[in-house]
PDB file of C-alpha atoms in Angstrom:
ATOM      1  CA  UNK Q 107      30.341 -27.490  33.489  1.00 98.00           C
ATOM      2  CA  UNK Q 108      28.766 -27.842  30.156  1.00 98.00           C
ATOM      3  CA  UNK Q 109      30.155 -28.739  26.683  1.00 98.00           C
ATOM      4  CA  UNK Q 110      29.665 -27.782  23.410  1.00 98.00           C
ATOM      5  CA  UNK Q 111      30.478 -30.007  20.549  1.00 98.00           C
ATOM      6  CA  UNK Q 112      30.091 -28.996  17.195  1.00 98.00           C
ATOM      7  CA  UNK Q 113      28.711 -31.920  14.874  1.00 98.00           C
ATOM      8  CA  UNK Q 114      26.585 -29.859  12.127  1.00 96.00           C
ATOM      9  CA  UNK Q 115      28.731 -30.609   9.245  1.00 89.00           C
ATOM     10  CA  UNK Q 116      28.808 -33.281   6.410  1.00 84.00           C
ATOM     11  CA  UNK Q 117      33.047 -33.406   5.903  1.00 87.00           C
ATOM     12  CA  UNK Q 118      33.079 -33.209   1.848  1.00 83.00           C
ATOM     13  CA  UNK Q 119      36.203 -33.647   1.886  1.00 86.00           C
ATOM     14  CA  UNK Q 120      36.077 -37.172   2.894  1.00 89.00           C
ATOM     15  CA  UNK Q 121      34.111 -37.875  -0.156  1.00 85.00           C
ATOM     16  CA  UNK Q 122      31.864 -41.378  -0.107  1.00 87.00           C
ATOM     17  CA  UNK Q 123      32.688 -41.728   3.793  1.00 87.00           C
ATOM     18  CA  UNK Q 124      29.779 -39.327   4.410  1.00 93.00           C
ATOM     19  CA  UNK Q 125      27.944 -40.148   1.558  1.00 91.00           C
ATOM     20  CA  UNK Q 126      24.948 -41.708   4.285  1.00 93.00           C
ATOM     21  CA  UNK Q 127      27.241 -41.085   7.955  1.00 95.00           C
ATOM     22  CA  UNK Q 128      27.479 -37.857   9.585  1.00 95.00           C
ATOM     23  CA  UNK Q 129      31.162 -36.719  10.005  1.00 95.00           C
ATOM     24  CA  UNK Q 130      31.287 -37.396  13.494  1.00 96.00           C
ATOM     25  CA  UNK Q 131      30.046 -40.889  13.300  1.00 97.00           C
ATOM     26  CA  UNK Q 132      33.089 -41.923  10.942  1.00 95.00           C
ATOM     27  CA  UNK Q 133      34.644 -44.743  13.114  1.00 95.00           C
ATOM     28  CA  UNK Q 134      38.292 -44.629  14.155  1.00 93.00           C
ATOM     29  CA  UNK Q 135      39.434 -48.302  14.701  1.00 92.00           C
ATOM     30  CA  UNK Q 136      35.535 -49.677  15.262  1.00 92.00           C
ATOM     31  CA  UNK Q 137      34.445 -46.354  17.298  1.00 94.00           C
ATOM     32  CA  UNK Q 138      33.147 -43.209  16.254  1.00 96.00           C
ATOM     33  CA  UNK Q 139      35.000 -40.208  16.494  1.00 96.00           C
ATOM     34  CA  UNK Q 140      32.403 -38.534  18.910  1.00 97.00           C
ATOM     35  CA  UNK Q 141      32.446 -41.831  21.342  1.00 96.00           C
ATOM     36  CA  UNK Q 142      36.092 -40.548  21.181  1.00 95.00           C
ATOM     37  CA  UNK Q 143      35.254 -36.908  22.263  1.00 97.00           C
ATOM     38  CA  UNK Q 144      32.795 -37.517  25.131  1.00 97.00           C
ATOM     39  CA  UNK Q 145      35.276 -39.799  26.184  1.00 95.00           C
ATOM     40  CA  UNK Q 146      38.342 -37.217  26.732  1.00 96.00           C
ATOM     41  CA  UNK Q 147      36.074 -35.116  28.222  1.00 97.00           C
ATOM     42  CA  UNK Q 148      37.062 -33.742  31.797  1.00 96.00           C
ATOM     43  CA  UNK Q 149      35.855 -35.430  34.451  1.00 95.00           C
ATOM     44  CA  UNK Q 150      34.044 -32.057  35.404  1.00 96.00           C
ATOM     45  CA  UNK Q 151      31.970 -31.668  31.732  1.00 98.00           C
ATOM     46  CA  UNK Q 152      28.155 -32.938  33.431  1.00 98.00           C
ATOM     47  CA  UNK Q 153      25.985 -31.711  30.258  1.00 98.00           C
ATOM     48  CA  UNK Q 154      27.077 -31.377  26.413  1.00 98.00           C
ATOM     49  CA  UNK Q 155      25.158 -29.205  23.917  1.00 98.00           C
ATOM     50  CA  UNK Q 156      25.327 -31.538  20.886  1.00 98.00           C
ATOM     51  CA  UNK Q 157      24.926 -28.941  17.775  1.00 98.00           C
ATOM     52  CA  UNK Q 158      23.687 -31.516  14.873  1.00 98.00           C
ATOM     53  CA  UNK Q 159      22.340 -31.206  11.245  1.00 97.00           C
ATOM     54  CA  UNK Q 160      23.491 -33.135   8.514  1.00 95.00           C
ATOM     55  CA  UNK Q 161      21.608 -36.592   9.546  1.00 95.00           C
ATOM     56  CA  UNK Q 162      21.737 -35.651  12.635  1.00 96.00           C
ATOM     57  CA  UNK Q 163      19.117 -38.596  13.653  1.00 97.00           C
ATOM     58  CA  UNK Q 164      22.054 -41.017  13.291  1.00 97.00           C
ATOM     59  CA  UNK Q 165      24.152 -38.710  16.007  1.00 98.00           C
ATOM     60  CA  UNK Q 166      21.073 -38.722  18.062  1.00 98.00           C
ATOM     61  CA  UNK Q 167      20.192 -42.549  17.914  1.00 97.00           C
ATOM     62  CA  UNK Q 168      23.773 -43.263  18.175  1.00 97.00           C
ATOM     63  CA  UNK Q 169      24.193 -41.818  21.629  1.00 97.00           C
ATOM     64  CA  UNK Q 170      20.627 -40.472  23.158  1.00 97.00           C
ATOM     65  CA  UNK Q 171      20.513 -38.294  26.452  1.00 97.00           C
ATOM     66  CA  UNK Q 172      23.402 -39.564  28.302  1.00 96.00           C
ATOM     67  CA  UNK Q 173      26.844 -41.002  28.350  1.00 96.00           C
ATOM     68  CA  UNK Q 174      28.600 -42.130  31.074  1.00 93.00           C
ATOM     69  CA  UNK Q 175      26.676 -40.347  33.210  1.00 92.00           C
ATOM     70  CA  UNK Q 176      26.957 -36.911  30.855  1.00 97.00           C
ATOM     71  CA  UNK Q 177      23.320 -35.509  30.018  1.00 98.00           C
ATOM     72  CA  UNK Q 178      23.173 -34.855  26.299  1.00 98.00           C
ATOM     73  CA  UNK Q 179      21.133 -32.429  24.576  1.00 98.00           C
ATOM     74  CA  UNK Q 180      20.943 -31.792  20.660  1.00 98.00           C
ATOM     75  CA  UNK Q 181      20.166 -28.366  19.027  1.00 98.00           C
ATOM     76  CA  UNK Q 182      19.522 -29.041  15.694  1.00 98.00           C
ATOM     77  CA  UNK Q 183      20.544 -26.398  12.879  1.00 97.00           C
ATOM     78  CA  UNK Q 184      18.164 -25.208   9.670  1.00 93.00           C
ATOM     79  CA  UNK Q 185      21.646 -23.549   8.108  1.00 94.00           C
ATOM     80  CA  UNK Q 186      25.361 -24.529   8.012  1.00 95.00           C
ATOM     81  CA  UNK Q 187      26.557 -20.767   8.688  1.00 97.00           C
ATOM     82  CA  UNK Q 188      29.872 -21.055  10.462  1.00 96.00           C
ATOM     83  CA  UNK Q 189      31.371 -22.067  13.716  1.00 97.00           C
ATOM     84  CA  UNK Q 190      30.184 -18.475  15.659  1.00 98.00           C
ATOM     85  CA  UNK Q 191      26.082 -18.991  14.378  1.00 98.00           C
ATOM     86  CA  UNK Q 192      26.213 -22.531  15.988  1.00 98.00           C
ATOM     87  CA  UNK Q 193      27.532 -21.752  19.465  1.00 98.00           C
ATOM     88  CA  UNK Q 194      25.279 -18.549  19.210  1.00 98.00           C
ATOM     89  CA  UNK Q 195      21.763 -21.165  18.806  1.00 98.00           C
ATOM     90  CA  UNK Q 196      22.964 -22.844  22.232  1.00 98.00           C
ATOM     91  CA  UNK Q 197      22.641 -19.329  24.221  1.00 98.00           C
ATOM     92  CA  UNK Q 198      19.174 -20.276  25.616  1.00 97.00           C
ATOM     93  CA  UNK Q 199      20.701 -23.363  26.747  1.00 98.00           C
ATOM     94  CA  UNK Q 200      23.855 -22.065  28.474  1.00 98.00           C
ATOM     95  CA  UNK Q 201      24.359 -21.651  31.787  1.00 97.00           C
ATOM     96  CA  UNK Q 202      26.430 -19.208  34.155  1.00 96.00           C
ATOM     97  CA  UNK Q 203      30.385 -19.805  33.964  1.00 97.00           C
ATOM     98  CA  UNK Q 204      32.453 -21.475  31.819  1.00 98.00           C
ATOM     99  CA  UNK Q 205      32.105 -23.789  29.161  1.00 98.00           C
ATOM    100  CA  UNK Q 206      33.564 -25.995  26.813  1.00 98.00           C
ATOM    101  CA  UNK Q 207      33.741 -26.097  22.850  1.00 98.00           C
ATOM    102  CA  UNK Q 208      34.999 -28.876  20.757  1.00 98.00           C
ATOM    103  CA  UNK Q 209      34.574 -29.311  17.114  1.00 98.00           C
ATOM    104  CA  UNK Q 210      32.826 -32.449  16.848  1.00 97.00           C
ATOM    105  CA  UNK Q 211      35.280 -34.391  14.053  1.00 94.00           C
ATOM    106  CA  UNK Q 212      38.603 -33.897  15.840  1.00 95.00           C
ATOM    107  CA  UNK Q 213      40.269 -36.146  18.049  1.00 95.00           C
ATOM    108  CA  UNK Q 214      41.717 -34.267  21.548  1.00 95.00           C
ATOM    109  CA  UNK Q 215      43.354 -35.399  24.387  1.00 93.00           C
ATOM    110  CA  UNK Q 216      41.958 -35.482  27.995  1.00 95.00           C
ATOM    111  CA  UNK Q 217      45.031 -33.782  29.343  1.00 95.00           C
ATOM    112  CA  UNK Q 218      44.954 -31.230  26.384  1.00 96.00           C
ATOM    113  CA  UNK Q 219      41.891 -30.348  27.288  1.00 97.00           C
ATOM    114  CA  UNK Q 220      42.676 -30.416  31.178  1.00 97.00           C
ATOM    115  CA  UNK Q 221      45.334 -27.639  30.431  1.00 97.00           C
ATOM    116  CA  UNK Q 222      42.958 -25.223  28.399  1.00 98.00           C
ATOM    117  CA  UNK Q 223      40.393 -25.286  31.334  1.00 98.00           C
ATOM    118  CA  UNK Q 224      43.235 -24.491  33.923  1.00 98.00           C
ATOM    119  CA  UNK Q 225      42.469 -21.091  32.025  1.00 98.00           C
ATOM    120  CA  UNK Q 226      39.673 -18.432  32.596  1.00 98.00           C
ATOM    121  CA  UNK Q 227      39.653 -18.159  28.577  1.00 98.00           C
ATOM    122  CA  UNK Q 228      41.223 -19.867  26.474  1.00 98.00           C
ATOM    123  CA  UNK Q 229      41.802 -21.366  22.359  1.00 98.00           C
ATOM    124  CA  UNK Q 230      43.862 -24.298  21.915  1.00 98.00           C
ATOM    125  CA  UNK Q 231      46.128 -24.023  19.776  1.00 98.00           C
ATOM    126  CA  UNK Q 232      48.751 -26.918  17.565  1.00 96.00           C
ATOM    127  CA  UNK Q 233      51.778 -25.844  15.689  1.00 94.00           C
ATOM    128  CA  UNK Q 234      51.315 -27.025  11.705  1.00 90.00           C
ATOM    129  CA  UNK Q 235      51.826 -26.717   8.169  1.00 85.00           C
ATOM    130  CA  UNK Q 236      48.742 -24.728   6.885  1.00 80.00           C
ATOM    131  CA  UNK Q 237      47.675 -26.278   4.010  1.00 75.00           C
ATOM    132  CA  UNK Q 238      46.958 -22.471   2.405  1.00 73.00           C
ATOM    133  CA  UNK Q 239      46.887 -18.747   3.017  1.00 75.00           C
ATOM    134  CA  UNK Q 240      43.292 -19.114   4.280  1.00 78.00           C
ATOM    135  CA  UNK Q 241      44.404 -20.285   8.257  1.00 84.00           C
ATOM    136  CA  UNK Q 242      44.760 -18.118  11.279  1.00 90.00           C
ATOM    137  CA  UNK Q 243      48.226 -18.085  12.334  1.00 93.00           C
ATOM    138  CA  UNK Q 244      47.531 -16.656  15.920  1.00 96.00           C
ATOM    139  CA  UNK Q 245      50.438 -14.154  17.855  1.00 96.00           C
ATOM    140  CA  UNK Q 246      51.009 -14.878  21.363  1.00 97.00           C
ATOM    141  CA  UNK Q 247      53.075 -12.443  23.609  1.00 97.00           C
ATOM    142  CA  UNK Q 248      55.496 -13.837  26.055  1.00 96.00           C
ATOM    143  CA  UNK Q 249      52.539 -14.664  28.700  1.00 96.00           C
ATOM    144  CA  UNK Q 250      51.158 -16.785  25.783  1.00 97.00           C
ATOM    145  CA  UNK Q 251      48.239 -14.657  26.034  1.00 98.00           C
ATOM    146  CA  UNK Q 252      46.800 -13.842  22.436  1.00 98.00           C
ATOM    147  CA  UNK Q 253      47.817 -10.736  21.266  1.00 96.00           C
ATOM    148  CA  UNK Q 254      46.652 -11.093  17.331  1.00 95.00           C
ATOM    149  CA  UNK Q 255      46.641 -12.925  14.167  1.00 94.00           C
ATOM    150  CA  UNK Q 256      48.342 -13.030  10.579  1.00 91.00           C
ATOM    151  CA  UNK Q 257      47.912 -14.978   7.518  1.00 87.00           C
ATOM    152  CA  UNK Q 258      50.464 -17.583   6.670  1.00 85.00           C
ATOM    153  CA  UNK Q 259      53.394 -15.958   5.013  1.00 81.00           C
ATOM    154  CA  UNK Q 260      55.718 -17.625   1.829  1.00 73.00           C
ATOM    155  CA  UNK Q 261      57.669 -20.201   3.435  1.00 71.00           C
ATOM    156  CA  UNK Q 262      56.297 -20.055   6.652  1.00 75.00           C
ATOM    157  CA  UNK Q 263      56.397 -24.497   7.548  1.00 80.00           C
ATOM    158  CA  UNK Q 264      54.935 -23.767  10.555  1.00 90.00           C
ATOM    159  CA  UNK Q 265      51.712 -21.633  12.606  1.00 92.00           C
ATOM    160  CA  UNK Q 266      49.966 -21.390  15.598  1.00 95.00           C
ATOM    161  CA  UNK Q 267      46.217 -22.674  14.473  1.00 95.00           C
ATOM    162  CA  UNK Q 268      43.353 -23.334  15.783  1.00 96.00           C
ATOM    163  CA  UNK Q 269      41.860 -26.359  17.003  1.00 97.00           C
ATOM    164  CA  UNK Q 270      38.332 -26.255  17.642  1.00 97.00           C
ATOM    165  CA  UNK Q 271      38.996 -26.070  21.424  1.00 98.00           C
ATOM    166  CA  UNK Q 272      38.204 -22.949  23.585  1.00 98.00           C
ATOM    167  CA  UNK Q 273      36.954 -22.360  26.890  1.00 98.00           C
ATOM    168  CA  UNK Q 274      34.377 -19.456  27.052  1.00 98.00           C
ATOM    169  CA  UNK Q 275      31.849 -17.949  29.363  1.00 98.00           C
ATOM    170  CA  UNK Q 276      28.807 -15.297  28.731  1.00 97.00           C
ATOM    171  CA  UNK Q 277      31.443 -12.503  27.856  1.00 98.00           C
ATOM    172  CA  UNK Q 278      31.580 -14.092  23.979  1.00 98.00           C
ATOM    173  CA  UNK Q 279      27.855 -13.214  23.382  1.00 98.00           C
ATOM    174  CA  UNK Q 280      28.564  -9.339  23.750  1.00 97.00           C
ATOM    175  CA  UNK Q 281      30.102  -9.531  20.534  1.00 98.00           C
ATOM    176  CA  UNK Q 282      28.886 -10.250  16.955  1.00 97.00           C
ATOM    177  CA  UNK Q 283      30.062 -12.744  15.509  1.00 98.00           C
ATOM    178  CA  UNK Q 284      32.037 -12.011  13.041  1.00 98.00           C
ATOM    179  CA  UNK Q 285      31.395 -13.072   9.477  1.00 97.00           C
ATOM    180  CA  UNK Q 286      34.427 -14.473   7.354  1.00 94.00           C
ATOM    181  CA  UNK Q 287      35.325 -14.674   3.282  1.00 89.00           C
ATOM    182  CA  UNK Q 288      33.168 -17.325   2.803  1.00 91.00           C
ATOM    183  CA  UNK Q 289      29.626 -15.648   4.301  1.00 94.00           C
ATOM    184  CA  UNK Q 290      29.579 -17.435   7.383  1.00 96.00           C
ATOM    185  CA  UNK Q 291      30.435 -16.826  10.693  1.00 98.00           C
ATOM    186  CA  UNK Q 292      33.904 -17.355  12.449  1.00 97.00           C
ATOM    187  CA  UNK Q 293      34.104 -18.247  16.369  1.00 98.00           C
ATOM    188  CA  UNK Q 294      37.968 -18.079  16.055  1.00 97.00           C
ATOM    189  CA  UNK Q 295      37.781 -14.466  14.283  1.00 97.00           C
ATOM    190  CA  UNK Q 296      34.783 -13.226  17.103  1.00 98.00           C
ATOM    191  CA  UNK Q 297      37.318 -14.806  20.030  1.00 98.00           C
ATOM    192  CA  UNK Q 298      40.009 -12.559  18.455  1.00 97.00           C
ATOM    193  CA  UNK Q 299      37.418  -9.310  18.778  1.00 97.00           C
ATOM    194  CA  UNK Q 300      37.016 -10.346  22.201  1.00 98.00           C
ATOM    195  CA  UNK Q 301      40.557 -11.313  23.060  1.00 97.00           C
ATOM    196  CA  UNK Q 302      41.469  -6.703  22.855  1.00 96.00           C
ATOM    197  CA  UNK Q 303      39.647  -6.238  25.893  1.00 97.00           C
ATOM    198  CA  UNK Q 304      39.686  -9.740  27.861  1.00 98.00           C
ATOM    199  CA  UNK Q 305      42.405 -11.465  27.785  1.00 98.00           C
ATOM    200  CA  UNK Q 306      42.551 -15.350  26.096  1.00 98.00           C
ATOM    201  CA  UNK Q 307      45.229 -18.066  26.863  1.00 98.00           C
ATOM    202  CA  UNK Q 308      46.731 -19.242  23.630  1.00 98.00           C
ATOM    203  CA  UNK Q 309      47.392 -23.201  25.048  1.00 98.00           C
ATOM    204  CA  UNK Q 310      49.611 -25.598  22.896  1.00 97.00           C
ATOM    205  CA  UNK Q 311      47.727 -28.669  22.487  1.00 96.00           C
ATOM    206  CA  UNK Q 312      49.897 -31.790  21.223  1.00 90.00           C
ATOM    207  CA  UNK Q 313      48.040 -34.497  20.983  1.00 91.00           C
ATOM    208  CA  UNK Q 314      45.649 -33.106  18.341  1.00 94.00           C
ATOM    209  CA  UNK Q 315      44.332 -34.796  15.344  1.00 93.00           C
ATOM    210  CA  UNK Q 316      42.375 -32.769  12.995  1.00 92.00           C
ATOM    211  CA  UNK Q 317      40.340 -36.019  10.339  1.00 93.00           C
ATOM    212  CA  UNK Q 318      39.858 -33.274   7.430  1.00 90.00           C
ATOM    213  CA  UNK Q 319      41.135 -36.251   4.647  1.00 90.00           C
ATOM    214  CA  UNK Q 320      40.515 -39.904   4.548  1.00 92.00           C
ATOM    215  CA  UNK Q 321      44.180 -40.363   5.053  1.00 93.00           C
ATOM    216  CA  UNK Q 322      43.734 -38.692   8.774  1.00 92.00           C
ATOM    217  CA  UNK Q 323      41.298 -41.743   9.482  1.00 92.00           C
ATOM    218  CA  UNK Q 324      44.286 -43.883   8.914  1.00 91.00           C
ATOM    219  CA  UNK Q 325      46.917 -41.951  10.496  1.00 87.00           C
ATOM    220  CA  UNK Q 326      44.491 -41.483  13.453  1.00 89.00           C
ATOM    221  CA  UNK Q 327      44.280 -45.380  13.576  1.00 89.00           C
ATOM    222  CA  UNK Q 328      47.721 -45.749  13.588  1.00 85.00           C
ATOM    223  CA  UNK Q 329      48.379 -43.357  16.193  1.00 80.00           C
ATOM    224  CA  UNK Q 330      45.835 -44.960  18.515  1.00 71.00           C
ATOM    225  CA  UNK Q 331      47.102 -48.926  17.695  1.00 67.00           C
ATOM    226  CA  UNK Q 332      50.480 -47.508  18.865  1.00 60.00           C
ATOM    227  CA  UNK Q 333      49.340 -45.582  21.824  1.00 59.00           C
ATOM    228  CA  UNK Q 334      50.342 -42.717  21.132  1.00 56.00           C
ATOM    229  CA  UNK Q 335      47.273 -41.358  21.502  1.00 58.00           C
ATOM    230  CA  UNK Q 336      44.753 -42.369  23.831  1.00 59.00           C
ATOM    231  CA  UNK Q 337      41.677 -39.985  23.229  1.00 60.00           C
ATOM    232  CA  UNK Q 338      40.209 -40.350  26.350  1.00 61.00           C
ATOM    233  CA  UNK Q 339      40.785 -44.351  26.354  1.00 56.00           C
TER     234      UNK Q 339
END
């Protein structure tokens, strides 16, 4: 089963971290959080698509063609235009069945994962604070299958969001993607499209850390010194 892992971006919001590192290279107690990733991969992930930009050499000189016995292969990106226009440049490279995407600055747990690919589609999912009226709270119906979305209401501590996990298969590219408020182009928003006529697992992941702000990178490296999360260590 392949992988794809998301690791175009530069993370402005951790300011001088990325001034001359790639996002996914920032290291979480010594390691970088994509050593991380591959490494709470399921044991049945064989290839990852590794979707790189912003000096994307480092990624690529970092880890080369293989770890641990995964085959890596890097599609580089001319534009930064949303989640949906990156997995759409792997199509040539995607095989028949499932598959795997991760956003490559996250930190996930193997068994997290596990459960989302005990589905035949599926977004993981973590109940938090949104931090504005911009997130995807997603609706599940009793079946926890996804049934829609809303935008965070007053007073509402806590929603369903996304987190950069979702199993997939060839059914994804009959849609467009969908293009968002900002001008680029939403995989969450397309999976939504898709979710009316084939049905997509909502799966509660709890051992999720989104590293958005440089306090995450210490509250990540807390959370690891404690073992309280092991991603995929």
């Amino acid at each position: 089963m392949q992988a794809i892992i998301l690791a175009a971006g530069r993370g402005k919001r951790l300011k001088h971290l990325t001034a001359d590192t790639p996002k996914p290279l920032i290291k979480i107690n010594n390691k970088p959080i994509l050593e991380y990733i591959l490494s709470s991969l399921p044991s049945n992930i064989d290839e990852v698509l590794m979707v790189i930009n912003y000096l994307g050499g480092k990624i690529r000189k970092t880890f080369g063609n293989n770890f641990r016995n995964i085959n890596i292969k890097y599609i580089p990106l001319s534009y930064l235009l949303g989640t949906a226009y990156a997995v759409w440049q792997t199509r040539p490279l995607i095989r028949e069945g499932r598959f795997l995407v991760l956003n490559g600055d996250d930190l996930y747990d193997k068994k997290d994962l596990e459960k989302c690919l005990a589905n035949d589609l599926a977004l993981g999912l973590s109940k938090e604070t949104p931090m504005d009226s911009t997130y995807l709270a997603f609706d599940l119906d009793q079946n926890k299958t996804i049934i829609g979305h809303h935008r965070p209401i007053e007073n509402e501590k806590k929603i369903l969001m996304a987190t950069g996990a979702y199993v997939l298969d060839q059914r994804i590219f009959e849609y467009e993607p969908v293009k968002i408020a900002n001008g680029e182009y939403g995989l969450p928003q397309t999976i939504l499209e898709m979710s009316k006529k084939h049905p997509v697992k909502g799966v509660l992941m709890k051992k999720w850390i989104a590293i958005t702000y440089p306090e995450d990178i210490i509250k990540a490296e807390k959370m690891h010194t404690k073992r309280v999360l092991s991603f995929g260590y």
